[in-house]
PDB file of N, CA and C in Angstrom:
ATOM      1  N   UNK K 353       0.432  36.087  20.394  1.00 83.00           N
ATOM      2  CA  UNK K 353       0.112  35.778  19.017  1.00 83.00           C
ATOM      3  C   UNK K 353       0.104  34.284  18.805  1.00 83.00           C
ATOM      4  N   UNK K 354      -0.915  34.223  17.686  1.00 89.00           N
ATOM      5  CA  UNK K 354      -0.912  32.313  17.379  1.00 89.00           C
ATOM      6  C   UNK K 354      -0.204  32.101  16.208  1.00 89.00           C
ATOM      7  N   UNK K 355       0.581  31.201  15.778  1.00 90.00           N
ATOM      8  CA  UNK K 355       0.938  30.800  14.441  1.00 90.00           C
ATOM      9  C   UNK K 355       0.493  29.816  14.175  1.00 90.00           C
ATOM     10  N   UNK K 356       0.210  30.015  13.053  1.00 93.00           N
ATOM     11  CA  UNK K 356      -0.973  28.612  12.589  1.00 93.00           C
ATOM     12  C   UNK K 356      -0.029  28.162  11.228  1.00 93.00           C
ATOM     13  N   UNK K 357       0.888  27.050  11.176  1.00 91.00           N
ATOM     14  CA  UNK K 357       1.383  26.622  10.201  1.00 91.00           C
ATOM     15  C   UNK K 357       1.437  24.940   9.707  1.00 91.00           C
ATOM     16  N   UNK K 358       2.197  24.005   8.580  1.00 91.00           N
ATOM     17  CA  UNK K 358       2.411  22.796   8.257  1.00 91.00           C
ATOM     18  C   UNK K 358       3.950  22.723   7.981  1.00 91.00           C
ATOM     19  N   UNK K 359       4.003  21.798   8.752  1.00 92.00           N
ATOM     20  CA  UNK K 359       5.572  21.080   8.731  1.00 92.00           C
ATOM     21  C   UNK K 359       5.333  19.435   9.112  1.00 92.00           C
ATOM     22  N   UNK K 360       6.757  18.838   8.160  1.00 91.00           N
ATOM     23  CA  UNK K 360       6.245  17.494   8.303  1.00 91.00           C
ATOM     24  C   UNK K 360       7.328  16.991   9.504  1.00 91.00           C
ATOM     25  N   UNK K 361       7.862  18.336  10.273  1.00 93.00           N
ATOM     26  CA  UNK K 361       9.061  17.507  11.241  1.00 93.00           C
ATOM     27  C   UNK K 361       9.007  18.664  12.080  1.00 93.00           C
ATOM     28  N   UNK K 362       8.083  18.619  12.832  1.00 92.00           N
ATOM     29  CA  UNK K 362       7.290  19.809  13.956  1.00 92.00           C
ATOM     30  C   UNK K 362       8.547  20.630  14.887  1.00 92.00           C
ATOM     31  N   UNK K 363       9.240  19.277  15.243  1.00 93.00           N
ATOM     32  CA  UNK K 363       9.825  19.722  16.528  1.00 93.00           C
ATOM     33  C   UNK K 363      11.397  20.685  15.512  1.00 93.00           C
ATOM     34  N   UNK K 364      11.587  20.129  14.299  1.00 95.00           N
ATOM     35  CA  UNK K 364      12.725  21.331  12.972  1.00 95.00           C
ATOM     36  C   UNK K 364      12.237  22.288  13.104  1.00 95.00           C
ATOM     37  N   UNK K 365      10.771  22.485  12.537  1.00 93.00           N
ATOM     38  CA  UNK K 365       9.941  23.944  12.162  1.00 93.00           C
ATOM     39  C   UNK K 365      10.198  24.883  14.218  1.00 93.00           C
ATOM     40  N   UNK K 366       9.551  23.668  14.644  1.00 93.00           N
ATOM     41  CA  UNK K 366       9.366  24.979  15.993  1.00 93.00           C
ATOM     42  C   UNK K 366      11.012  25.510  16.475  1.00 93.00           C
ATOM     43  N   UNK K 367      11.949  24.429  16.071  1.00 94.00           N
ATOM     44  CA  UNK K 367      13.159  25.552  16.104  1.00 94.00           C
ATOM     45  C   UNK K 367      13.869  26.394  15.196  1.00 94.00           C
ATOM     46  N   UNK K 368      13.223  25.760  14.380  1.00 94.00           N
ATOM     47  CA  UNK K 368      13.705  27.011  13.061  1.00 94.00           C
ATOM     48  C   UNK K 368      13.308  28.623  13.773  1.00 94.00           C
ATOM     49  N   UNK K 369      11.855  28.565  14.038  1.00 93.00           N
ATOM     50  CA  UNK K 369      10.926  29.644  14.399  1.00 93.00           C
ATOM     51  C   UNK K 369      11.744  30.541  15.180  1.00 93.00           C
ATOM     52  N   UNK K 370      12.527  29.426  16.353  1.00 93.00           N
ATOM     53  CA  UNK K 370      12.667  30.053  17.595  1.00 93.00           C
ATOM     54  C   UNK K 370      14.278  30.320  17.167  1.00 93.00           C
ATOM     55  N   UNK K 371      14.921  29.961  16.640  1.00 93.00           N
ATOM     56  CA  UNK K 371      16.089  30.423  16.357  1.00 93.00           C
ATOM     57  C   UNK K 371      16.085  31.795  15.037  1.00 93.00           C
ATOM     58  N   UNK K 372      14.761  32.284  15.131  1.00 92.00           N
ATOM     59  CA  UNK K 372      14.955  33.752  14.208  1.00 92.00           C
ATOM     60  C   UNK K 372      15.172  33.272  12.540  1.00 92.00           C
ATOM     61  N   UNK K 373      15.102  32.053  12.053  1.00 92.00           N
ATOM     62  CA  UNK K 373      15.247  31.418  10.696  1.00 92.00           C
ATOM     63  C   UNK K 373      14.171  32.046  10.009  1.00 92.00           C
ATOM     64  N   UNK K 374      13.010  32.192  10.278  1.00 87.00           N
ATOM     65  CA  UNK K 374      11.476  33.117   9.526  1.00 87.00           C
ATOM     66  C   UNK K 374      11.910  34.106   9.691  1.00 87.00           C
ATOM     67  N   UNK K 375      11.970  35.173   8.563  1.00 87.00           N
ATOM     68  CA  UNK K 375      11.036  36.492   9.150  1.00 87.00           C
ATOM     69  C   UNK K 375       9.835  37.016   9.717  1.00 87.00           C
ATOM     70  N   UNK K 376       9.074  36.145   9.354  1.00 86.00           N
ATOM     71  CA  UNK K 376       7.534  36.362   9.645  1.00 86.00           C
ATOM     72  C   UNK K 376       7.563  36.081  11.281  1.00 86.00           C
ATOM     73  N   UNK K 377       8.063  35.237  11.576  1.00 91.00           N
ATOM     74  CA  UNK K 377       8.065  34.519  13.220  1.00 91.00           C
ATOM     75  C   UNK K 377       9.019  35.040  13.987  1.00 91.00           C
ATOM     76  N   UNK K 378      10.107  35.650  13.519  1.00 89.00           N
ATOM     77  CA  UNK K 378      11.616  36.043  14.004  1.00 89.00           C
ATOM     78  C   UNK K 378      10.940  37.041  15.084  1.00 89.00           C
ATOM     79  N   UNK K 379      10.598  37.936  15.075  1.00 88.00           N
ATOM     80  CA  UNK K 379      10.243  38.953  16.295  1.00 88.00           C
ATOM     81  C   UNK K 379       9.037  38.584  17.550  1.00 88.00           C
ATOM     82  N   UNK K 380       8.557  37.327  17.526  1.00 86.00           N
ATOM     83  CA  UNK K 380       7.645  36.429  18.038  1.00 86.00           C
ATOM     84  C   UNK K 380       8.075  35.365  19.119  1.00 86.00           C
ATOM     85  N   UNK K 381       9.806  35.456  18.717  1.00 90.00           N
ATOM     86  CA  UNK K 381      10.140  34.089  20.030  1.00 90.00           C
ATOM     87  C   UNK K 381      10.226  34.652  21.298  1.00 90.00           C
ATOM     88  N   UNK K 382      10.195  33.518  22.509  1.00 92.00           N
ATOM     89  CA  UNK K 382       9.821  32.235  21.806  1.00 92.00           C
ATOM     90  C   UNK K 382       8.937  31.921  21.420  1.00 92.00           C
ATOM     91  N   UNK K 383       8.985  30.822  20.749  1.00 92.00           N
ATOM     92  CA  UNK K 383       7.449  30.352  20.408  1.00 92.00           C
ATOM     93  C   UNK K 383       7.689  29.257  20.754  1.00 92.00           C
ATOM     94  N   UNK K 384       6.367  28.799  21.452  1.00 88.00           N
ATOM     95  CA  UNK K 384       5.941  27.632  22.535  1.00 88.00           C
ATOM     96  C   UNK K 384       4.550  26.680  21.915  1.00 88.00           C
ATOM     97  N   UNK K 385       4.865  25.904  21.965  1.00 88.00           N
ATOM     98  CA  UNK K 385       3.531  24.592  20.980  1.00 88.00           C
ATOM     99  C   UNK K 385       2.670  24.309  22.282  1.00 88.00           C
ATOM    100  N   UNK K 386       1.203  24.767  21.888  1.00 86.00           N
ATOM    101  CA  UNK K 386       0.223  24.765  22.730  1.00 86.00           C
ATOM    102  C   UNK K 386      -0.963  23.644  21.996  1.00 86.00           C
ATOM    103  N   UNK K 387      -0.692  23.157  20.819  1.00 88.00           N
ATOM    104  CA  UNK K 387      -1.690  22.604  20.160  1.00 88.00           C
ATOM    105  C   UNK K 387      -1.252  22.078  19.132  1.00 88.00           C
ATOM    106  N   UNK K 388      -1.197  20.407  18.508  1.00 90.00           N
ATOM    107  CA  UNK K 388      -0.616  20.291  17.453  1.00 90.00           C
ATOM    108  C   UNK K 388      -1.944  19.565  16.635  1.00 90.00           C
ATOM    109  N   UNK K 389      -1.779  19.089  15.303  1.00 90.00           N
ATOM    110  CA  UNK K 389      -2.643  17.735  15.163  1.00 90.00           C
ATOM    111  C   UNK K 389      -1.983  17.293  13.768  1.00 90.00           C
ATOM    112  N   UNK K 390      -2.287  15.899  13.442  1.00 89.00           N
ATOM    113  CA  UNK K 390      -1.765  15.426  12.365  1.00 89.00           C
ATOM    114  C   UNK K 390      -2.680  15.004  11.063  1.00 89.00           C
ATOM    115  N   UNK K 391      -2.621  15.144  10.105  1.00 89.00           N
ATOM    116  CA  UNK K 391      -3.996  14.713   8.577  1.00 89.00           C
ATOM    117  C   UNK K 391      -3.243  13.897   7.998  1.00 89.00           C
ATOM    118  N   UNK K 392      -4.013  13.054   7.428  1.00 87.00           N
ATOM    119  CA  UNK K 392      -3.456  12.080   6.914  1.00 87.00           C
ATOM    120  C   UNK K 392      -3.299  12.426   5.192  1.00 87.00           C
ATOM    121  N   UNK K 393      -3.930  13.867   4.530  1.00 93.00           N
ATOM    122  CA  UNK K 393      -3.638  14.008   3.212  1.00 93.00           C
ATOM    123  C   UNK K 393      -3.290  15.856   3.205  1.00 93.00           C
ATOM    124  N   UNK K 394      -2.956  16.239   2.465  1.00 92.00           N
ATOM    125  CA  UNK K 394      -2.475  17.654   2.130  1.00 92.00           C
ATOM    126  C   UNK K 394      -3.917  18.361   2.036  1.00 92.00           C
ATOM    127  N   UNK K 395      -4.804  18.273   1.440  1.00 94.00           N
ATOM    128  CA  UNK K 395      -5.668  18.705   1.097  1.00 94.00           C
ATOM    129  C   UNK K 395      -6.799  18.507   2.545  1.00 94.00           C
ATOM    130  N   UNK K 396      -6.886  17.856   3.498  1.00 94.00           N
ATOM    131  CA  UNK K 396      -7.043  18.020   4.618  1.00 94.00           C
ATOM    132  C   UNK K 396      -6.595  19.059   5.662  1.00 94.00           C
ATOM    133  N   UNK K 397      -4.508  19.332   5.271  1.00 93.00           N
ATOM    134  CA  UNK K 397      -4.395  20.318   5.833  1.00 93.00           C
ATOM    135  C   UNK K 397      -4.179  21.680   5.888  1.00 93.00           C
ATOM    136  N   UNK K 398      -4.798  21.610   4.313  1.00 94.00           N
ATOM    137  CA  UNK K 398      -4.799  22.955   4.031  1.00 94.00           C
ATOM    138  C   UNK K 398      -6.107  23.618   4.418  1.00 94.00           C
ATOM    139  N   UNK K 399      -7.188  22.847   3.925  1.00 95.00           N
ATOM    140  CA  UNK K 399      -8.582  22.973   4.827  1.00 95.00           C
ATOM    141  C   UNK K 399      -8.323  23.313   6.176  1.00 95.00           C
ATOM    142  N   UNK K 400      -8.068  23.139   7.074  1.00 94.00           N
ATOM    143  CA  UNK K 400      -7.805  22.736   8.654  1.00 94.00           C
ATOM    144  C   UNK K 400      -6.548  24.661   8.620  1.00 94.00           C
ATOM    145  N   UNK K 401      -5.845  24.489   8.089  1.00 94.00           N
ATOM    146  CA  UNK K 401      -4.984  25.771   7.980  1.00 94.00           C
ATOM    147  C   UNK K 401      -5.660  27.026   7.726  1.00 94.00           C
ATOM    148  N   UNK K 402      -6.586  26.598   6.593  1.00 95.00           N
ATOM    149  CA  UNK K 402      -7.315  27.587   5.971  1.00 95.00           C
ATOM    150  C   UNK K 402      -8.025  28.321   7.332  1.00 95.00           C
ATOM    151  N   UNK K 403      -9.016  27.609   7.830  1.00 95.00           N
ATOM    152  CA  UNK K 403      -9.981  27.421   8.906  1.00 95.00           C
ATOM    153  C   UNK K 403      -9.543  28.396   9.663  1.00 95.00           C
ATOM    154  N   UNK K 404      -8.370  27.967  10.407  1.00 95.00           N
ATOM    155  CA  UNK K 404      -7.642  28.465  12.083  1.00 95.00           C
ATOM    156  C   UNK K 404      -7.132  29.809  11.507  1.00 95.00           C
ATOM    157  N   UNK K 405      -7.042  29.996  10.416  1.00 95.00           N
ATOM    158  CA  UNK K 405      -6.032  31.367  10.521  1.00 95.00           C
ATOM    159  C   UNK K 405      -7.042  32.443  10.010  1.00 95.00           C
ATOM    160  N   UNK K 406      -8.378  32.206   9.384  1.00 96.00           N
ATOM    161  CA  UNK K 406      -9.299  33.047   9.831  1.00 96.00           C
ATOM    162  C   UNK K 406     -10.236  33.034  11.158  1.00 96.00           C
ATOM    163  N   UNK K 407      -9.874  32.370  12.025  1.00 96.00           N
ATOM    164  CA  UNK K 407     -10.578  32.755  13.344  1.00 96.00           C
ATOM    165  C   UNK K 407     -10.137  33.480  14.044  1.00 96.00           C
ATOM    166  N   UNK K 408     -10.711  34.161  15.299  1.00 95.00           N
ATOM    167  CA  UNK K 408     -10.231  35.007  16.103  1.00 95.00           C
ATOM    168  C   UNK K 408      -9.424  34.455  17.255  1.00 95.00           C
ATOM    169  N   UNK K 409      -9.060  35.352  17.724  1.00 91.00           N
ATOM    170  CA  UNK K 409      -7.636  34.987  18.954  1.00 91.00           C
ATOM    171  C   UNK K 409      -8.882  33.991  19.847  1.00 91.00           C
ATOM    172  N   UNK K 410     -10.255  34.593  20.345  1.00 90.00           N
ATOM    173  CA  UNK K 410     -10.873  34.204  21.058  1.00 90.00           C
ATOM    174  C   UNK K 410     -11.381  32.529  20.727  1.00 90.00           C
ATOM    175  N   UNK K 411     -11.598  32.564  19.150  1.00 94.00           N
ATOM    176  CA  UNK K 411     -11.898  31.007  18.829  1.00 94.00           C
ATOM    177  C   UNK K 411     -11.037  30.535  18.174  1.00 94.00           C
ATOM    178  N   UNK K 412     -10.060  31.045  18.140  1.00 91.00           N
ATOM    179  CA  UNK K 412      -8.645  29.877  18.249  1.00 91.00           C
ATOM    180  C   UNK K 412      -8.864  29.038  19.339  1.00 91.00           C
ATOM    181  N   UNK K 413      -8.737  29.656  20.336  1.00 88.00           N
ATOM    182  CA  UNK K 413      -8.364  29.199  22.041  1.00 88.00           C
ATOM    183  C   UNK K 413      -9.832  28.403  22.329  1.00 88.00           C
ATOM    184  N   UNK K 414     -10.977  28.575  21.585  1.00 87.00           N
ATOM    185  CA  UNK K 414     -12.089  27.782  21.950  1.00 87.00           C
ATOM    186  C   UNK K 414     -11.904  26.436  21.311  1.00 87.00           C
ATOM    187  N   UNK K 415     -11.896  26.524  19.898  1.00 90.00           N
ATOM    188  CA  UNK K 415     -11.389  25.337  19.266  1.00 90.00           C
ATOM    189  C   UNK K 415     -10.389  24.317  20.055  1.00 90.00           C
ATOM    190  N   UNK K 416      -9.090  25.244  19.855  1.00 85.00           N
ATOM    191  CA  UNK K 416      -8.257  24.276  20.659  1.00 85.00           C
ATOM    192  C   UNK K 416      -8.571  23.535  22.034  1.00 85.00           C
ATOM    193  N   UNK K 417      -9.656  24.412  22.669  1.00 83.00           N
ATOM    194  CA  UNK K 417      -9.970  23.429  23.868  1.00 83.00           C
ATOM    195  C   UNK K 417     -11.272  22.515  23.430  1.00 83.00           C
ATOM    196  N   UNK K 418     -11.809  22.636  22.704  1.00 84.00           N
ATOM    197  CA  UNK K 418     -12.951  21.605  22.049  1.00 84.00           C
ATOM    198  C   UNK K 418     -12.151  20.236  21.646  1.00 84.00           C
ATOM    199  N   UNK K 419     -11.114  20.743  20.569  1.00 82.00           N
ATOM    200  CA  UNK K 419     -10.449  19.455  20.280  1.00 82.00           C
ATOM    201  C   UNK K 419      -9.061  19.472  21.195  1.00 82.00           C
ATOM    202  N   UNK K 420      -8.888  18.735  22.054  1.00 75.00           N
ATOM    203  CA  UNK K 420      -8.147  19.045  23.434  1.00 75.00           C
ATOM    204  C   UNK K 420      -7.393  18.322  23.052  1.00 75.00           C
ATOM    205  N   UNK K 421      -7.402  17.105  22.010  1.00 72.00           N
ATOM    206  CA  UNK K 421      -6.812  15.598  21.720  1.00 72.00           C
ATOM    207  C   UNK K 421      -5.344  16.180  21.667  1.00 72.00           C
ATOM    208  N   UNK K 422      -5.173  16.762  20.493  1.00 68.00           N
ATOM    209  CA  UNK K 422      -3.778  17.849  20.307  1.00 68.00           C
ATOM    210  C   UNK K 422      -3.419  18.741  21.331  1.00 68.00           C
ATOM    211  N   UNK K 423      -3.702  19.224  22.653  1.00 74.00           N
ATOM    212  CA  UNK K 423      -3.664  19.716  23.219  1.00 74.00           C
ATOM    213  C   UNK K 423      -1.801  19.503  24.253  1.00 74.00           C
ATOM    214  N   UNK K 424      -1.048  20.450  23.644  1.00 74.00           N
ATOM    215  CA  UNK K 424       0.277  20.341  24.609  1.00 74.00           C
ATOM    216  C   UNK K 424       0.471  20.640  25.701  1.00 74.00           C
ATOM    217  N   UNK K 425       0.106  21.967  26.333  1.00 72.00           N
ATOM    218  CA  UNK K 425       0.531  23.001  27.207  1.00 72.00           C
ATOM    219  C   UNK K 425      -1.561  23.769  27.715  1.00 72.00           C
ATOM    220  N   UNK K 426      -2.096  23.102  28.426  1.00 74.00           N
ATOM    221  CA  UNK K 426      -3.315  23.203  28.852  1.00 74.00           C
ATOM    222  C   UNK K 426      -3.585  24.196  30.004  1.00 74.00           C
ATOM    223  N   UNK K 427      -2.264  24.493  30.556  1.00 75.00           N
ATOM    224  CA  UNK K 427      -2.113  25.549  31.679  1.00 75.00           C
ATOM    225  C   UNK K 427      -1.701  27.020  31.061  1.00 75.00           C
ATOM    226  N   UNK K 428      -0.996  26.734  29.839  1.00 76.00           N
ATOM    227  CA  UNK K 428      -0.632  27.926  29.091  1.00 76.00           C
ATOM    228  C   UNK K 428      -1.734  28.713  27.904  1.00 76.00           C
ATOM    229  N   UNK K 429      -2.402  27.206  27.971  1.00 74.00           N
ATOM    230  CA  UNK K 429      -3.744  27.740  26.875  1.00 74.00           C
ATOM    231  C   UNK K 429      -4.805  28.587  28.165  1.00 74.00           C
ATOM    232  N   UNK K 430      -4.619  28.271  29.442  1.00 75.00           N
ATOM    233  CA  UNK K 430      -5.658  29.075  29.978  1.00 75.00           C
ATOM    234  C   UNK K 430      -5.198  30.141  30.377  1.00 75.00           C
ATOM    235  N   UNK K 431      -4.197  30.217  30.451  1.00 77.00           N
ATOM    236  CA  UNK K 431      -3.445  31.901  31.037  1.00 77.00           C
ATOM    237  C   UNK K 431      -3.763  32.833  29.606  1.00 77.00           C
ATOM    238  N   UNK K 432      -4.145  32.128  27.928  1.00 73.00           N
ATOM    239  CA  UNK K 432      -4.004  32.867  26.903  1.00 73.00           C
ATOM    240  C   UNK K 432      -5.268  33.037  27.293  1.00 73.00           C
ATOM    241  N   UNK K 433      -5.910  32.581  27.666  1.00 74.00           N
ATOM    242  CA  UNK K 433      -7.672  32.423  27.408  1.00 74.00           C
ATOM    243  C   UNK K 433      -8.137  33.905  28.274  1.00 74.00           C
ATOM    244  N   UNK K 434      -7.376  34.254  29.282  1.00 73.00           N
ATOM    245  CA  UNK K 434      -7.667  35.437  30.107  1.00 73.00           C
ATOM    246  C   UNK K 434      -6.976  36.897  29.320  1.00 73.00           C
ATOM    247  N   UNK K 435      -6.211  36.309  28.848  1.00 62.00           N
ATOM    248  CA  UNK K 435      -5.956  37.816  28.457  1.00 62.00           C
ATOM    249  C   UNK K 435      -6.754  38.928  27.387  1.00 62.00           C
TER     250      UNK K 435
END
């Protein structure tokens, strides 16, 4: 599964996630950052949020390798890419 979210202190949020703090995310850990990026206004990243969380599993994983810039974990994005 992908989570597509905004936090202004990435590396808090991804342990909140992983320490079971969400419900929404709690049955999902771990969760591992394969892709980040940063906007410089709110209204940029809600656009950009909006976007990713109606695409499919398949063009999630295309996107993210188009814009590679954000790209964390490039060996883990291709093991998702096969399944």
């Amino acid at each position: 599964r992908f989570y597509i979210g905004q936090t202004t202190n990435l590396a808090n949020r991804l342990e909140e996630h992983n320490k079971g703090q969400s419900s929404y995310t709690s049955k999902g850990t771990p969760w591992i950052l394969i892709w980040s990026t940063q906007k410089m206004s709110l209204g940029e990243i809600k656009v950009l949020e909006k976007k990713l969380k109606n695409l499919s599993r398949e063009r999630k994983i295309k996107f993210i390798q188009k814009y590679h810039q954000g790209l964390v974990d490039n060996e883990l994005l291709n093991e998702l890419s096969k399944l």
